[in-house]
Tab-separated table of C-alpha atoms in Angstrom:
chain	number	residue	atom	x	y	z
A	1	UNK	CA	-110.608	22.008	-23.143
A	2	UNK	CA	-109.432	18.570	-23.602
A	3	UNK	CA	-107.784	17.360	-26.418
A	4	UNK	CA	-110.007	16.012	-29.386
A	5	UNK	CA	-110.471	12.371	-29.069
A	6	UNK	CA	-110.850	12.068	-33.294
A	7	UNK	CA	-110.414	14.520	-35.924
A	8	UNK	CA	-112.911	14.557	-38.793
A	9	UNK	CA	-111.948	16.930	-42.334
A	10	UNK	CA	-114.966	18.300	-44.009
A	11	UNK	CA	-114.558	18.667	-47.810
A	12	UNK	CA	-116.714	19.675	-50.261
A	13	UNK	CA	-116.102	17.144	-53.455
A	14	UNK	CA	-115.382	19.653	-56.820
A	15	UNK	CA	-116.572	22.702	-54.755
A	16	UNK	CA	-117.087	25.366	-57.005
A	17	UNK	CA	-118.661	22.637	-59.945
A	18	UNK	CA	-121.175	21.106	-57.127
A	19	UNK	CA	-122.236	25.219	-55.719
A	20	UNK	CA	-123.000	25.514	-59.397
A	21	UNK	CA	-124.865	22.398	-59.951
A	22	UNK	CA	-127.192	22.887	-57.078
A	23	UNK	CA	-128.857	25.593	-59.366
A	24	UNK	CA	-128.187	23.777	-62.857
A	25	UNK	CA	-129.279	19.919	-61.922
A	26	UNK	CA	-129.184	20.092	-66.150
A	27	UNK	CA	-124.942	19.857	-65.327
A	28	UNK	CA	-125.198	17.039	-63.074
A	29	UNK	CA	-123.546	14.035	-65.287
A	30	UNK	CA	-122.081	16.364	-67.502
A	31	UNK	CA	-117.992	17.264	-67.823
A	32	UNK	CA	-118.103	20.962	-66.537
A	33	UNK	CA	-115.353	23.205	-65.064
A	34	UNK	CA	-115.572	26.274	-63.258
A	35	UNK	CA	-112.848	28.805	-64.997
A	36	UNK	CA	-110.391	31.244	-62.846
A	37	UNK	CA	-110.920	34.886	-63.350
A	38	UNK	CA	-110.670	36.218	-67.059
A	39	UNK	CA	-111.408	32.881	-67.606
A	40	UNK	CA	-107.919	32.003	-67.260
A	41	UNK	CA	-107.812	28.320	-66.146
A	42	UNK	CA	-109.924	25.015	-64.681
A	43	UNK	CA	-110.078	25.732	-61.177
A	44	UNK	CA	-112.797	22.728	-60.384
A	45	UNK	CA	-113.558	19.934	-62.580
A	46	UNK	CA	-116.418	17.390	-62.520
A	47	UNK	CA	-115.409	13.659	-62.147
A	48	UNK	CA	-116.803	13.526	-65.730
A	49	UNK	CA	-114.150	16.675	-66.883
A	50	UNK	CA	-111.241	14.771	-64.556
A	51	UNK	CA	-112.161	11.481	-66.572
A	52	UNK	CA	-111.429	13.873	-69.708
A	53	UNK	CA	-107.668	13.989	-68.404
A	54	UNK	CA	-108.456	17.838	-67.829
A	55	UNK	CA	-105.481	18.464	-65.152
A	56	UNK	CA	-106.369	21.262	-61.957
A	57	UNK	CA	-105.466	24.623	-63.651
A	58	UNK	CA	-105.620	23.480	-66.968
A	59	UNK	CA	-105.468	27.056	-69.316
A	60	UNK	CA	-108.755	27.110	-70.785
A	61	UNK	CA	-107.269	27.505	-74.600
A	62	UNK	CA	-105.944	24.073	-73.928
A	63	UNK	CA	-108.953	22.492	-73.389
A	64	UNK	CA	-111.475	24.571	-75.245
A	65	UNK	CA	-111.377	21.884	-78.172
A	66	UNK	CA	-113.643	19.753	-75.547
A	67	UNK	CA	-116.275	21.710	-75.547
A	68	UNK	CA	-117.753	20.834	-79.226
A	69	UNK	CA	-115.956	17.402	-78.889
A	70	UNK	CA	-116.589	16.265	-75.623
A	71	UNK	CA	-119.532	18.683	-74.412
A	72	UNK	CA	-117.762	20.008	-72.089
A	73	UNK	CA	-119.340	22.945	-70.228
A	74	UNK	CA	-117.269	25.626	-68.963
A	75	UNK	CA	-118.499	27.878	-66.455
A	76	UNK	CA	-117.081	31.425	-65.578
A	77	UNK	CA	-116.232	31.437	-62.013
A	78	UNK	CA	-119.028	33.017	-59.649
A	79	UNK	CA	-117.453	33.763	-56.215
A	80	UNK	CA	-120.253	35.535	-54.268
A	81	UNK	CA	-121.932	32.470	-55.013
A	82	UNK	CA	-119.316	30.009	-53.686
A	83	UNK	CA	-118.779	32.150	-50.536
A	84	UNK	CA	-122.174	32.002	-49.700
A	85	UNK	CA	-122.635	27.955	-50.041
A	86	UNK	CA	-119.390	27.983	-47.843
A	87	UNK	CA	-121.229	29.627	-45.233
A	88	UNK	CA	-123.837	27.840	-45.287
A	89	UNK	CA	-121.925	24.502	-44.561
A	90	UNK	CA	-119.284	25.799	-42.474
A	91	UNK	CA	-122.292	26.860	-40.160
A	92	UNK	CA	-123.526	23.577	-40.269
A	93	UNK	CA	-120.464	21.931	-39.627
A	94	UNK	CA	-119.762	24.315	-36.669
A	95	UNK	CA	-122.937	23.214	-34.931
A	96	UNK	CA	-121.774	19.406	-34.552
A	97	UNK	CA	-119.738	20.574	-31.210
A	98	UNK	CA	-117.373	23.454	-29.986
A	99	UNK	CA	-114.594	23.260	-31.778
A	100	UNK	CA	-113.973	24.186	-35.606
A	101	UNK	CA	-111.492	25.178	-37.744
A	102	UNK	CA	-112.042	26.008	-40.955
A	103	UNK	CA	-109.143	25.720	-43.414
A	104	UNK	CA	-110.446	27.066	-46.886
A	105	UNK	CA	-113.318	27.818	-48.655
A	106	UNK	CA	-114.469	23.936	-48.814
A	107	UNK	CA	-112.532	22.692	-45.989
A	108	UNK	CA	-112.954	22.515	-42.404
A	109	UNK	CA	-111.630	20.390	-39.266
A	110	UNK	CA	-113.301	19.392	-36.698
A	111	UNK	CA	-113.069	17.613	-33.624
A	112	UNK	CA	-115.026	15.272	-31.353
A	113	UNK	CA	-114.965	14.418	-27.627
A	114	UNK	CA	-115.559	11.362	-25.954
A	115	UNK	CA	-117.981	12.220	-23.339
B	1	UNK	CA	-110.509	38.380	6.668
B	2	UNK	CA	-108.711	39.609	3.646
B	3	UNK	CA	-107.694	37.237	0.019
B	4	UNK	CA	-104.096	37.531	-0.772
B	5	UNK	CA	-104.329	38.785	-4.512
B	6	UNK	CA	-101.343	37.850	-6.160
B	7	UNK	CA	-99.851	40.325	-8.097
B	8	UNK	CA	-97.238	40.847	-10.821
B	9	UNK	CA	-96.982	43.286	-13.930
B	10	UNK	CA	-99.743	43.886	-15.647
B	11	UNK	CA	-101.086	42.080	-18.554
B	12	UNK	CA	-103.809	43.239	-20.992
B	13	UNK	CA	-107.087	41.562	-20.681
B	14	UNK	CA	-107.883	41.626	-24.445
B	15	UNK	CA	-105.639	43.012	-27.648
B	16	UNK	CA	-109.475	43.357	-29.480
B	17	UNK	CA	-112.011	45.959	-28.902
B	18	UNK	CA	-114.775	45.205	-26.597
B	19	UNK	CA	-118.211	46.354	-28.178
B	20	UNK	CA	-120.710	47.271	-25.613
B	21	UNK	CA	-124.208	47.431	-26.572
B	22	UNK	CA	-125.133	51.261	-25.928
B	23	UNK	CA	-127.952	51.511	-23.170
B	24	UNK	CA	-130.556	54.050	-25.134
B	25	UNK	CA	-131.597	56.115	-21.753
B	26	UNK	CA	-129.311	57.902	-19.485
B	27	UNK	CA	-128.792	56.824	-15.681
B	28	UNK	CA	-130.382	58.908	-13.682
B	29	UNK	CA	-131.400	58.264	-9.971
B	30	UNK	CA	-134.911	57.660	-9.468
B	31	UNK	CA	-137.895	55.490	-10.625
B	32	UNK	CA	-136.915	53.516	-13.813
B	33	UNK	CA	-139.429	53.795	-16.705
B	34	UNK	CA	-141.364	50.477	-16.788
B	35	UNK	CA	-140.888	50.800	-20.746
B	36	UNK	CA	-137.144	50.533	-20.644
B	37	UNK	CA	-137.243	46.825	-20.251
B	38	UNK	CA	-139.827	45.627	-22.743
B	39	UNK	CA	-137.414	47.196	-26.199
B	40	UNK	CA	-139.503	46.500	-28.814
B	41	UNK	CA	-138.030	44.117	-31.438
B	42	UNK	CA	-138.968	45.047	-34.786
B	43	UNK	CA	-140.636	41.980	-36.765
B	44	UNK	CA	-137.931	40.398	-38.908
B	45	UNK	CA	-139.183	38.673	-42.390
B	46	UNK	CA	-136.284	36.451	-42.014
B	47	UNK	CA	-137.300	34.687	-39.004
B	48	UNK	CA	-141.141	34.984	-39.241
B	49	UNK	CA	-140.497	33.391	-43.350
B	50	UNK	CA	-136.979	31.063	-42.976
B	51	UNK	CA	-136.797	27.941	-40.845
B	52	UNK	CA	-133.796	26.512	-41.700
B	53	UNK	CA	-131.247	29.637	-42.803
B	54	UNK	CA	-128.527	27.563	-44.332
B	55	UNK	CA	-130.704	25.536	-46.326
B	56	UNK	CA	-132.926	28.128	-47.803
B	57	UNK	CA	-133.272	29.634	-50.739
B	58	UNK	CA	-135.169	31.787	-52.639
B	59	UNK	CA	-136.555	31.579	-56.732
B	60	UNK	CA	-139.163	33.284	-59.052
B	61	UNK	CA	-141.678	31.778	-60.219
B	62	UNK	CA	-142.289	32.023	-63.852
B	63	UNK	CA	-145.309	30.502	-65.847
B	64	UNK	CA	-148.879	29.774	-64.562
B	65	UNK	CA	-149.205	25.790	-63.969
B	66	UNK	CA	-149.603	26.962	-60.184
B	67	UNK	CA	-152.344	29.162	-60.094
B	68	UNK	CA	-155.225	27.680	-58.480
B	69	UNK	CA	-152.760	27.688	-55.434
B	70	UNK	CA	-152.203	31.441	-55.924
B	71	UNK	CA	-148.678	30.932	-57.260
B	72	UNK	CA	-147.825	33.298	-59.778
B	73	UNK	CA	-146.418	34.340	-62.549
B	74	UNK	CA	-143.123	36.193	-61.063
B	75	UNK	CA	-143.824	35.232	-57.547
B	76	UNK	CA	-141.121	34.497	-55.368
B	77	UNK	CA	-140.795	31.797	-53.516
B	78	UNK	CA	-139.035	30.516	-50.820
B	79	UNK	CA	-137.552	27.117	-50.838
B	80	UNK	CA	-136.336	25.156	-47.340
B	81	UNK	CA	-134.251	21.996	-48.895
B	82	UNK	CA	-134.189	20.385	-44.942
B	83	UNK	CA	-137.776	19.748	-45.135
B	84	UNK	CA	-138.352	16.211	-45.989
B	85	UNK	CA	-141.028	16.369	-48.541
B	86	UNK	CA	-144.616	14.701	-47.700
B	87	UNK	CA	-147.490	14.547	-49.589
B	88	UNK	CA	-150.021	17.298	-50.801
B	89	UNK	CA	-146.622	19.614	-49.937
B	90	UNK	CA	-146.045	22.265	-52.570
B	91	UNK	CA	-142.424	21.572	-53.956
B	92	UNK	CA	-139.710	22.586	-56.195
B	93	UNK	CA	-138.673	19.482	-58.457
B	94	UNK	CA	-136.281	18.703	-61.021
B	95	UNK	CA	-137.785	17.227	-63.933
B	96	UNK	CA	-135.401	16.420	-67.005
B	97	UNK	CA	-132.516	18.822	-65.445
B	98	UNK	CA	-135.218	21.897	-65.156
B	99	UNK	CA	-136.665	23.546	-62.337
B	100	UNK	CA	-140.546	22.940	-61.706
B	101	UNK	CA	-142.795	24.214	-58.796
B	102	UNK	CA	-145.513	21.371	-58.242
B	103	UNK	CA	-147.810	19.930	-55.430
B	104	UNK	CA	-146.581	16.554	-54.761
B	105	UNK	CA	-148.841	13.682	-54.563
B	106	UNK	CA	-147.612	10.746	-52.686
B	107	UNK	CA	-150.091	8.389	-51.271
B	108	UNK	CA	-150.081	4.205	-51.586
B	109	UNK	CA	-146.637	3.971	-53.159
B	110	UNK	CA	-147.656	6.335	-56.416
B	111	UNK	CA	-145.428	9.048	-56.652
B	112	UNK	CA	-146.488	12.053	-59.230
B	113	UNK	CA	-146.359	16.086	-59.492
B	114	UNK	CA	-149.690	18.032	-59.781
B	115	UNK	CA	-150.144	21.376	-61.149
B	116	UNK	CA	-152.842	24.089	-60.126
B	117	UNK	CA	-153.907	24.431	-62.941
B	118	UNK	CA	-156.516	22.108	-65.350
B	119	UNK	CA	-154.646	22.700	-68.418
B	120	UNK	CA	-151.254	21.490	-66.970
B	121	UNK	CA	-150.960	17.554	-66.618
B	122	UNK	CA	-149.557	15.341	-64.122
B	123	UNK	CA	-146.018	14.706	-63.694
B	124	UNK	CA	-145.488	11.151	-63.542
B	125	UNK	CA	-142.246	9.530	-63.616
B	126	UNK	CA	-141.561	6.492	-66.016
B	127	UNK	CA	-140.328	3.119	-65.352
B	128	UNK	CA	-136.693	3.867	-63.508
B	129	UNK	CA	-137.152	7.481	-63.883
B	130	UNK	CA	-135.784	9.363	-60.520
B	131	UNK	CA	-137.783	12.094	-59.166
B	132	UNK	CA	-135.628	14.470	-57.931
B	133	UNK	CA	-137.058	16.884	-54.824
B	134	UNK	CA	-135.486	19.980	-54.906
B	135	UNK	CA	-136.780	21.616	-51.620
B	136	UNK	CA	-140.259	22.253	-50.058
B	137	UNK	CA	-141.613	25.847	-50.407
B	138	UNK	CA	-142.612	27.479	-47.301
B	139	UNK	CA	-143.551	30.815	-48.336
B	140	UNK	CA	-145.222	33.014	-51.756
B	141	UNK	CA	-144.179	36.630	-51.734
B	142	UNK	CA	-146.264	38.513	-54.275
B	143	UNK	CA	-144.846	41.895	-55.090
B	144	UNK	CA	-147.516	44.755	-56.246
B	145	UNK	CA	-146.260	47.675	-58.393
B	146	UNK	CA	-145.719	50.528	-56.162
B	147	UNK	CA	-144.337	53.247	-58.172
């Protein structure tokens, strides 16, 4: 197999806030995060939660206060659910040609061949 | 007459298990059975009911605006979002951030949501109001009490 003539990187933008969003189009717009387990910390932010100043991992009793002044939504973290939209697009992505490497649970590689 | 095989130590063909796909009759010399060929594939719901696997999903249905189409109350439906929506399709909208199963109605540049049912009215977006197609539903299960 010849090497890849260009490399393209897949990434899903706020993954976990944008799997939830396809089932609440109410949150599009809206500053949400999607909380770590026991509802520890911001693991994904909306751009509208990022223009908060919420930081990645931001413990939730930090930024609790946002929710009644900001309307912040925060969301408990649903990982079957996440797994399962991964799937779906790393399939997709892995039909675009034969090679595919996928790095996370939003992130693949993949590369193209001149013909 | 003979290839030269070159050979060395051996090296393993494969670290992983090979699964082999069991053949269901034992080998025996003589006439084959003509049936041992044609193994029946049981029907599958998800390929007779899903087009597109990665892009479908399923939902319940709950109210009644759908009725004259035989959409029901607690139905569930099955939604392909890589179906470009076309007119007279039945659909799965978004209308002010909620879920709504409609028939769409898109003819001469008028763009609007029907129900099936008289006492529900049309869905018509305002001026600058996006209409937001969810997916196209392919499919109605109705499930009937059997216990």
């Amino acid at each position: 197999m010849p090497a890849p003539s260009m490399y393209a990187l897949i990434d899903g933008n706020n993954f976990y806030v944008s799997c939830e969003r396809v089932f609440r189009p109410d949150l599009n717009g809206v500053p949400v995060v999607v909380l770590s387990n026991n509802d520890g910390c911001a693991v994904a932010r909306s751009n509208e939660a990022k223009a908060l100043g919420i930081a990645m991992g931001a413990p939730w009793f930090q930024i609790k206060h946002l929710a009644e002044e900001a309307g912040l939504v925060a969301l408990s973290a649903n990982f079957g659910l996440y797994g399962d939209m991964s799937d779906r697009m790393m399939s997709l992505a892995a039909g675009l040609g034969p090679s595919q490497e996928i790095y996370s649970i939003d992130e693949s590689f993949r590369g193209f061949y001149n013909r | 007459m003979y290839s030269i095989i070159p050979h060395g130590p051996p090296i393993p063909i494969s670290a992983y298990p090979c699964l082999l796909e069991m053949v269901p009759n034992c080998v025996v010399a003589g006439f084959p059975s003509p049936a041992e060929d044609e193994g029946a594939t049981r029907i599958d719901l998800n390929k007779e009911l899903v087009i597109h696997p990665q892009a479908t999903y399923v939902q319940r249905v709950a109210g009644n605006s759908m009725e004259n189409d035989g959409i029901y109350d607690n139905d569930i439906l099955v939604i392909d979002k890589a179906i470009r929506p076309r007119h007279n399709m039945v659909v799965v909208a978004v209308v002010d951030g909620a879920f709504t199963v409609k028939r769409l109605y898109n003819q001469r540049g008028r763009v609007k949501l029907k129900a099936a049912n008289p006492t529900y009215p049309d869905i018509v977006p305002k001026e600058g109001q996006i209409l937001e197609i969810w997916g196209v539903v392919t499919n109605c299960i109705k499930q009937f009490p059997s216990a």
